[in-house]
């Protein structure tokens, strides 16, 4: 079923590409409905994928060639159409349907819901122009999730600030950083299957949440997630052995990390892509532990596969090429192992350079803070000027120099840690009370 | 015994005339008026406490503390007063040292650390040198230069002379001639030794009981020239006189000493520097002060300093051999142009002429070049004639 949804998205994206529609200006909606149907002996999973809006202009399903359908969904079984009311709500938002495809999967389990959700989420991370509506009905229960972002002239998002942010401005967006493009050589096995042309990968990194406006806040990278997309910007499905094994070949010290290890298979399935957990440094210094809790950040590493072949221009050929690339992806990556590893190393190093500098700055600030506090308190303690001593104590609302010491320390830590420096590139929104919500966090470009 | 058998009166007639002119033109302040600038221990402690209170107050308002240091290197903060020299203007621009910025937090901490040192020195009425302060915490300060600079910043910020902060600097200057005085600790200094010079004191403010019959004071730019004059027994031949050197760019103590001698003795002060832009600049520091210490100009400058030699016009007049003349470098020319634009040159047309002559001839010369005329030319001919016939500008 995932494959079918993937194919639909590829179809629409490649069609748009052929029409040379520029990415950010083309919007639209995607509806994915999944419902269970209990038959005489098996439980089937039905899926309807509908698309509407400017992004799929030019699609005429009635005129869709049967062989294309066959090519897109070789294993799909037909199924009953979805509830018209569901479609009405969708068309009300995006206009008349341009695409509606239904298929059925037998012997399916509700676990597929999670996999579809993850896939759609991963898709939305690189295709922010499309609003995705996912609805899953199982027995009497309905699960619904929408994926969307507000697009401004730069990437924007709707990110919940870290819990420790009580008030002040917080950047709601992300700042993707374009990395280098790396040409790849196509392995012979893939060539034998018909994969030709020029293949390359384009890396993009995104560190979130953004703390650029708080230059003194400590941060801690906890996870790195690698997401791979095909040439049509549709995510590649399934875990990648290459990326799972990648940490063993990375020079973590050069990057500035203690270590990386790949998350479990189960986690991989549900999180999309490959997730690494970052090993944390053991903090032996009690002073460091008393600092504000570091803001936990995760790094998204997008790997966009790019392909061009002047002899591949038919839509069906382009879709077949994408399938081929995905099928041979492990082979391709292994064939270019050294180069890809080096490229990933470089991207991580460049991204974490700023983080590592931040750590050094924090060490500097901590050392200096000790001297500042020690010097100030030394003068207060040794002064025989009662007016001066009392003025200091009253100012901080303390009764003695011992309490004054603790109070000054806390105050200095607070004002320096939470220093706010507005940045033009950040989407600063005033952090009000964030209401408790069951809505899952939406993290998008 | 004066040089060449001439009477002392003849030898120093021009000097005496100069002195009379100086005394007529320059307002002479008595010692007690000079002392009025001194600040009490309590006042210094209060000034430091105010800084700390400012920091505590900022923190009480949840604001990051900062320190505002007057910008001592900016010409825009300098004005020229012919009676004083280069002085810092009121309301000059400041540099902000923030405690919440990684690029400045270390300096903030260093400044506070030195505040504590000064506070304790003043409280206990003891003294320390800048070197002591550095070696007490080399890791924090990193270099001696950092300590030196921060001490001067604090002096400027609090508007208190460094010596009042109980921080001393090791002097590098030397002094010799008809001069005796007593240091603050009671040590008697007699500079009349023919063969060795005395080190300039580290505590000029503490000098008492200055006794001298000197007719003039000669500032010598370089130690090499100073030693040569010492070897040639200059102070005996041109007795009574005093000569002092700061060994190049003078330290504060050497400048304070010159100023103190002027305030006490009111005798002409003549500068003997190389005929090059660097020498002229050094002479200007004695006379008009420096940008970085402009906040203390009133106690460091001696606007009455005269340029005795080596003048660019002397090179032509004495027909100094061309092979000892050195072409001006690009840097020399640039410095010369810069000096000519300094605000104080406008009141020194004779100096301007000499410097323009150097610009046109495009050559410079060290004092040692006079040895090309004769080995003892400097001590036995050049200087005595200059002094006798008023060859200063």
mmCIF file of N, CA and C in Angstrom, chain B residues 106-190:
data_model
loop_
_atom_site.group_PDB
_atom_site.id
_atom_site.type_symbol
_atom_site.label_atom_id
_atom_site.label_comp_id
_atom_site.label_asym_id
_atom_site.label_seq_id
_atom_site.Cartn_x
_atom_site.Cartn_y
_atom_site.Cartn_z
ATOM 1 N N UNK B 106 35.466 37.869 28.891
ATOM 2 C CA UNK B 106 36.759 37.648 29.543
ATOM 3 C C UNK B 106 37.367 38.976 29.973
ATOM 4 N N UNK B 107 37.257 39.977 29.122
ATOM 5 C CA UNK B 107 37.797 41.291 29.482
ATOM 6 C C UNK B 107 37.032 41.862 30.682
ATOM 7 N N UNK B 108 35.728 41.643 30.684
ATOM 8 C CA UNK B 108 34.907 42.087 31.816
ATOM 9 C C UNK B 108 35.446 41.480 33.105
ATOM 10 N N UNK B 109 35.713 40.193 33.047
ATOM 11 C CA UNK B 109 36.218 39.486 34.232
ATOM 12 C C UNK B 109 37.605 40.001 34.624
ATOM 13 N N UNK B 110 38.444 40.242 33.627
ATOM 14 C CA UNK B 110 39.805 40.733 33.907
ATOM 15 C C UNK B 110 39.744 42.092 34.602
ATOM 16 N N UNK B 111 38.846 42.943 34.117
ATOM 17 C CA UNK B 111 38.724 44.281 34.696
ATOM 18 C C UNK B 111 38.295 44.173 36.148
ATOM 19 N N UNK B 112 37.313 43.316 36.405
ATOM 20 C CA UNK B 112 36.839 43.176 37.786
ATOM 21 C C UNK B 112 37.923 42.613 38.693
ATOM 22 N N UNK B 113 38.696 41.697 38.140
ATOM 23 C CA UNK B 113 39.771 41.107 38.944
ATOM 24 C C UNK B 113 40.773 42.189 39.354
ATOM 25 N N UNK B 114 41.096 43.056 38.418
ATOM 26 C CA UNK B 114 42.062 44.120 38.735
ATOM 27 C C UNK B 114 41.432 45.132 39.693
ATOM 28 N N UNK B 115 40.132 45.324 39.572
ATOM 29 C CA UNK B 115 39.445 46.193 40.542
ATOM 30 C C UNK B 115 39.641 45.657 41.954
ATOM 31 N N UNK B 116 39.521 44.350 42.106
ATOM 32 C CA UNK B 116 39.687 43.747 43.442
ATOM 33 C C UNK B 116 41.107 43.969 43.946
ATOM 34 N N UNK B 117 42.070 43.776 43.062
ATOM 35 C CA UNK B 117 43.482 43.949 43.449
ATOM 36 C C UNK B 117 43.716 45.382 43.922
ATOM 37 N N UNK B 118 43.220 46.317 43.121
ATOM 38 C CA UNK B 118 43.411 47.736 43.468
ATOM 39 C C UNK B 118 42.713 48.051 44.780
ATOM 40 N N UNK B 119 41.511 47.536 44.925
ATOM 41 C CA UNK B 119 40.727 47.791 46.142
ATOM 42 C C UNK B 119 41.505 47.353 47.375
ATOM 43 N N UNK B 120 42.069 46.149 47.269
ATOM 44 C CA UNK B 120 42.799 45.603 48.427
ATOM 45 C C UNK B 120 44.091 46.394 48.677
ATOM 46 N N UNK B 121 44.752 46.826 47.590
ATOM 47 C CA UNK B 121 45.997 47.609 47.746
ATOM 48 C C UNK B 121 45.700 48.926 48.446
ATOM 49 N N UNK B 122 44.659 49.589 47.995
ATOM 50 C CA UNK B 122 44.325 50.890 48.573
ATOM 51 C C UNK B 122 43.887 50.717 50.018
ATOM 52 N N UNK B 123 43.084 49.671 50.249
ATOM 53 C CA UNK B 123 42.609 49.434 51.628
ATOM 54 C C UNK B 123 43.780 49.214 52.581
ATOM 55 N N UNK B 124 44.775 48.467 52.103
ATOM 56 C CA UNK B 124 45.899 48.113 52.976
ATOM 57 C C UNK B 124 47.066 49.083 52.843
ATOM 58 N N UNK B 125 46.864 50.102 51.985
ATOM 59 C CA UNK B 125 47.904 51.102 51.729
ATOM 60 C C UNK B 125 49.225 50.451 51.317
ATOM 61 N N UNK B 126 49.111 49.429 50.505
ATOM 62 C CA UNK B 126 50.320 48.806 49.979
ATOM 63 C C UNK B 126 50.344 49.007 48.473
ATOM 64 N N UNK B 127 51.460 48.629 47.880
ATOM 65 C CA UNK B 127 51.640 48.858 46.456
ATOM 66 C C UNK B 127 52.022 47.567 45.756
ATOM 67 N N UNK B 128 51.706 47.503 44.502
ATOM 68 C CA UNK B 128 52.117 46.370 43.675
ATOM 69 C C UNK B 128 52.437 46.913 42.293
ATOM 70 N N UNK B 129 53.285 46.180 41.612
ATOM 71 C CA UNK B 129 53.573 46.602 40.247
ATOM 72 C C UNK B 129 52.611 45.890 39.293
ATOM 73 N N UNK B 130 52.553 46.392 38.083
ATOM 74 C CA UNK B 130 51.702 45.759 37.065
ATOM 75 C C UNK B 130 52.190 44.333 36.822
ATOM 76 N N UNK B 131 53.475 44.163 36.953
ATOM 77 C CA UNK B 131 54.050 42.826 36.755
ATOM 78 C C UNK B 131 53.557 41.866 37.828
ATOM 79 N N UNK B 132 53.496 42.353 39.089
ATOM 80 C CA UNK B 132 52.975 41.519 40.185
ATOM 81 C C UNK B 132 51.552 41.072 39.867
ATOM 82 N N UNK B 133 50.740 42.002 39.398
ATOM 83 C CA UNK B 133 49.330 41.695 39.124
ATOM 84 C C UNK B 133 49.240 40.607 38.060
ATOM 85 N N UNK B 134 50.069 40.748 37.038
ATOM 86 C CA UNK B 134 50.024 39.751 35.953
ATOM 87 C C UNK B 134 50.433 38.379 36.477
ATOM 88 N N UNK B 135 51.506 38.331 37.216
ATOM 89 C CA UNK B 135 52.017 37.018 37.649
ATOM 90 C C UNK B 135 51.135 36.373 38.709
ATOM 91 N N UNK B 136 50.262 37.135 39.319
ATOM 92 C CA UNK B 136 49.326 36.533 40.282
ATOM 93 C C UNK B 136 48.240 35.719 39.604
ATOM 94 N N UNK B 137 48.009 35.982 38.338
ATOM 95 C CA UNK B 137 46.958 35.245 37.625
ATOM 96 C C UNK B 137 47.240 35.252 36.122
ATOM 97 N N UNK B 138 48.297 34.574 35.751
ATOM 98 C CA UNK B 138 48.690 34.600 34.336
ATOM 99 C C UNK B 138 47.647 33.945 33.446
ATOM 100 N N UNK B 139 46.946 32.950 33.987
ATOM 101 C CA UNK B 139 45.973 32.235 33.158
ATOM 102 C C UNK B 139 44.804 33.142 32.777
ATOM 103 N N UNK B 140 44.368 33.962 33.717
ATOM 104 C CA UNK B 140 43.241 34.853 33.441
ATOM 105 C C UNK B 140 43.661 35.961 32.486
ATOM 106 N N UNK B 141 44.856 36.534 32.730
ATOM 107 C CA UNK B 141 45.238 37.715 31.968
ATOM 108 C C UNK B 141 45.899 37.396 30.634
ATOM 109 N N UNK B 142 46.596 36.297 30.588
ATOM 110 C CA UNK B 142 47.183 35.891 29.304
ATOM 111 C C UNK B 142 48.479 36.586 28.969
ATOM 112 N N UNK B 143 48.568 37.904 29.190
ATOM 113 C CA UNK B 143 49.797 38.616 28.857
ATOM 114 C C UNK B 143 49.952 39.851 29.737
ATOM 115 N N UNK B 144 51.170 40.320 29.862
ATOM 116 C CA UNK B 144 51.450 41.533 30.636
ATOM 117 C C UNK B 144 50.764 42.729 29.999
ATOM 118 N N UNK B 145 50.737 42.699 28.674
ATOM 119 C CA UNK B 145 50.145 43.811 27.925
ATOM 120 C C UNK B 145 48.669 44.010 28.314
ATOM 121 N N UNK B 146 47.984 42.888 28.550
ATOM 122 C CA UNK B 146 46.559 42.968 28.931
ATOM 123 C C UNK B 146 46.418 43.712 30.251
ATOM 124 N N UNK B 147 47.247 43.344 31.199
ATOM 125 C CA UNK B 147 47.182 43.991 32.515
ATOM 126 C C UNK B 147 47.494 45.474 32.385
ATOM 127 N N UNK B 148 48.554 45.777 31.629
ATOM 128 C CA UNK B 148 48.960 47.172 31.473
ATOM 129 C C UNK B 148 47.817 48.007 30.903
ATOM 130 N N UNK B 149 47.200 47.447 29.884
ATOM 131 C CA UNK B 149 46.132 48.178 29.213
ATOM 132 C C UNK B 149 44.926 48.377 30.137
ATOM 133 N N UNK B 150 44.560 47.330 30.887
ATOM 134 C CA UNK B 150 43.381 47.423 31.760
ATOM 135 C C UNK B 150 43.636 48.394 32.911
ATOM 136 N N UNK B 151 44.844 48.409 33.433
ATOM 137 C CA UNK B 151 45.154 49.354 34.511
ATOM 138 C C UNK B 151 44.960 50.786 34.012
ATOM 139 N N UNK B 152 45.432 51.046 32.792
ATOM 140 C CA UNK B 152 45.251 52.391 32.226
ATOM 141 C C UNK B 152 43.775 52.669 31.942
ATOM 142 N N UNK B 153 43.050 51.639 31.503
ATOM 143 C CA UNK B 153 41.608 51.813 31.266
ATOM 144 C C UNK B 153 40.889 52.184 32.558
ATOM 145 N N UNK B 154 41.251 51.504 33.637
ATOM 146 C CA UNK B 154 40.605 51.766 34.931
ATOM 147 C C UNK B 154 40.955 53.169 35.401
ATOM 148 N N UNK B 155 42.206 53.540 35.201
ATOM 149 C CA UNK B 155 42.662 54.878 35.584
ATOM 150 C C UNK B 155 41.854 55.936 34.849
ATOM 151 N N UNK B 156 41.640 55.684 33.545
ATOM 152 C CA UNK B 156 40.875 56.627 32.730
ATOM 153 C C UNK B 156 39.398 56.611 33.118
ATOM 154 N N UNK B 157 38.881 55.425 33.390
ATOM 155 C CA UNK B 157 37.445 55.265 33.704
ATOM 156 C C UNK B 157 37.097 55.966 35.013
ATOM 157 N N UNK B 158 37.976 55.784 36.005
ATOM 158 C CA UNK B 158 37.709 56.384 37.305
ATOM 159 C C UNK B 158 38.225 57.818 37.392
ATOM 160 N N UNK B 159 38.965 58.224 36.359
ATOM 161 C CA UNK B 159 39.591 59.548 36.314
ATOM 162 C C UNK B 159 40.541 59.727 37.499
ATOM 163 N N UNK B 160 41.323 58.690 37.723
ATOM 164 C CA UNK B 160 42.277 58.689 38.836
ATOM 165 C C UNK B 160 43.643 58.289 38.273
ATOM 166 N N UNK B 161 44.719 59.013 38.651
ATOM 167 C CA UNK B 161 46.036 58.612 38.138
ATOM 168 C C UNK B 161 46.388 57.203 38.598
ATOM 169 N N UNK B 162 47.140 56.527 37.797
ATOM 170 C CA UNK B 162 47.492 55.134 38.109
ATOM 171 C C UNK B 162 48.175 55.020 39.467
ATOM 172 N N UNK B 163 49.006 56.011 39.760
ATOM 173 C CA UNK B 163 49.762 55.926 41.016
ATOM 174 C C UNK B 163 48.812 55.991 42.215
ATOM 175 N N UNK B 164 47.681 56.658 42.043
ATOM 176 C CA UNK B 164 46.703 56.710 43.144
ATOM 177 C C UNK B 164 45.988 55.384 43.316
ATOM 178 N N UNK B 165 46.074 54.544 42.299
ATOM 179 C CA UNK B 165 45.467 53.220 42.419
ATOM 180 C C UNK B 165 46.422 52.241 43.105
ATOM 181 N N UNK B 166 47.583 52.743 43.498
ATOM 182 C CA UNK B 166 48.602 51.939 44.176
ATOM 183 C C UNK B 166 49.186 50.869 43.266
ATOM 184 N N UNK B 167 49.125 51.137 41.982
ATOM 185 C CA UNK B 167 49.742 50.214 41.032
ATOM 186 C C UNK B 167 50.954 50.922 40.427
ATOM 187 N N UNK B 168 52.079 50.327 40.597
ATOM 188 C CA UNK B 168 53.309 50.931 40.107
ATOM 189 C C UNK B 168 53.761 50.213 38.841
ATOM 190 N N UNK B 169 54.550 50.925 38.104
ATOM 191 C CA UNK B 169 55.163 50.307 36.935
ATOM 192 C C UNK B 169 56.664 50.378 37.113
ATOM 193 N N UNK B 170 57.324 49.336 36.700
ATOM 194 C CA UNK B 170 58.789 49.361 36.750
ATOM 195 C C UNK B 170 59.260 50.364 35.718
ATOM 196 N N UNK B 171 60.080 51.304 36.188
ATOM 197 C CA UNK B 171 60.535 52.333 35.259
ATOM 198 C C UNK B 171 61.631 51.797 34.367
ATOM 199 N N UNK B 172 61.687 52.310 33.162
ATOM 200 C CA UNK B 172 62.798 51.904 32.282
ATOM 201 C C UNK B 172 63.756 53.067 32.046
ATOM 202 N N UNK B 173 63.335 54.277 32.508
ATOM 203 C CA UNK B 173 64.156 55.447 32.230
ATOM 204 C C UNK B 173 65.387 55.549 33.124
ATOM 205 N N UNK B 174 66.350 56.379 32.686
ATOM 206 C CA UNK B 174 67.573 56.646 33.445
ATOM 207 C C UNK B 174 67.757 58.150 33.580
ATOM 208 N N UNK B 175 68.398 58.567 34.663
ATOM 209 C CA UNK B 175 68.598 59.999 34.894
ATOM 210 C C UNK B 175 69.995 60.213 35.466
ATOM 211 N N UNK B 176 70.573 61.313 35.074
ATOM 212 C CA UNK B 176 71.923 61.612 35.576
ATOM 213 C C UNK B 176 72.108 63.118 35.611
ATOM 214 N N UNK B 177 72.999 63.582 36.484
ATOM 215 C CA UNK B 177 73.302 65.013 36.491
ATOM 216 C C UNK B 177 73.183 65.621 37.869
ATOM 217 N N UNK B 178 73.051 66.931 37.878
ATOM 218 C CA UNK B 178 73.019 67.703 39.112
ATOM 219 C C UNK B 178 71.639 67.605 39.749
ATOM 220 N N UNK B 179 71.433 66.511 40.448
ATOM 221 C CA UNK B 179 70.106 66.272 41.025
ATOM 222 C C UNK B 179 70.209 65.323 42.207
ATOM 223 N N UNK B 180 69.587 65.692 43.292
ATOM 224 C CA UNK B 180 69.458 64.806 44.456
ATOM 225 C C UNK B 180 68.018 64.864 44.909
ATOM 226 N N UNK B 181 67.515 63.756 45.361
ATOM 227 C CA UNK B 181 66.160 63.753 45.910
ATOM 228 C C UNK B 181 66.005 62.563 46.828
ATOM 229 N N UNK B 182 64.847 62.563 47.498
ATOM 230 C CA UNK B 182 64.584 61.462 48.431
ATOM 231 C C UNK B 182 63.328 60.725 47.958
ATOM 232 N N UNK B 183 63.408 59.406 47.948
ATOM 233 C CA UNK B 183 62.227 58.592 47.600
ATOM 234 C C UNK B 183 61.275 58.556 48.794
ATOM 235 N N UNK B 184 60.093 58.034 48.530
ATOM 236 C CA UNK B 184 59.077 58.019 49.587
ATOM 237 C C UNK B 184 59.506 57.165 50.781
ATOM 238 N N UNK B 185 60.273 56.130 50.474
ATOM 239 C CA UNK B 185 60.687 55.248 51.571
ATOM 240 C C UNK B 185 61.943 55.751 52.278
ATOM 241 N N UNK B 186 62.380 56.960 51.920
ATOM 242 C CA UNK B 186 63.528 57.544 52.607
ATOM 243 C C UNK B 186 64.851 57.350 51.883
ATOM 244 N N UNK B 187 64.866 56.601 50.835
ATOM 245 C CA UNK B 187 66.117 56.376 50.088
ATOM 246 C C UNK B 187 66.574 57.675 49.434
ATOM 247 N N UNK B 188 67.845 58.008 49.636
ATOM 248 C CA UNK B 188 68.386 59.215 49.011
ATOM 249 C C UNK B 188 68.972 58.843 47.651
ATOM 250 N N UNK B 189 68.603 59.586 46.670
ATOM 251 C CA UNK B 189 69.117 59.343 45.321
ATOM 252 C C UNK B 189 69.994 60.524 44.917
ATOM 253 N N UNK B 190 71.218 60.167 44.532
ATOM 254 C CA UNK B 190 72.149 61.197 44.069
ATOM 255 C C UNK B 190 72.537 60.864 42.641
#
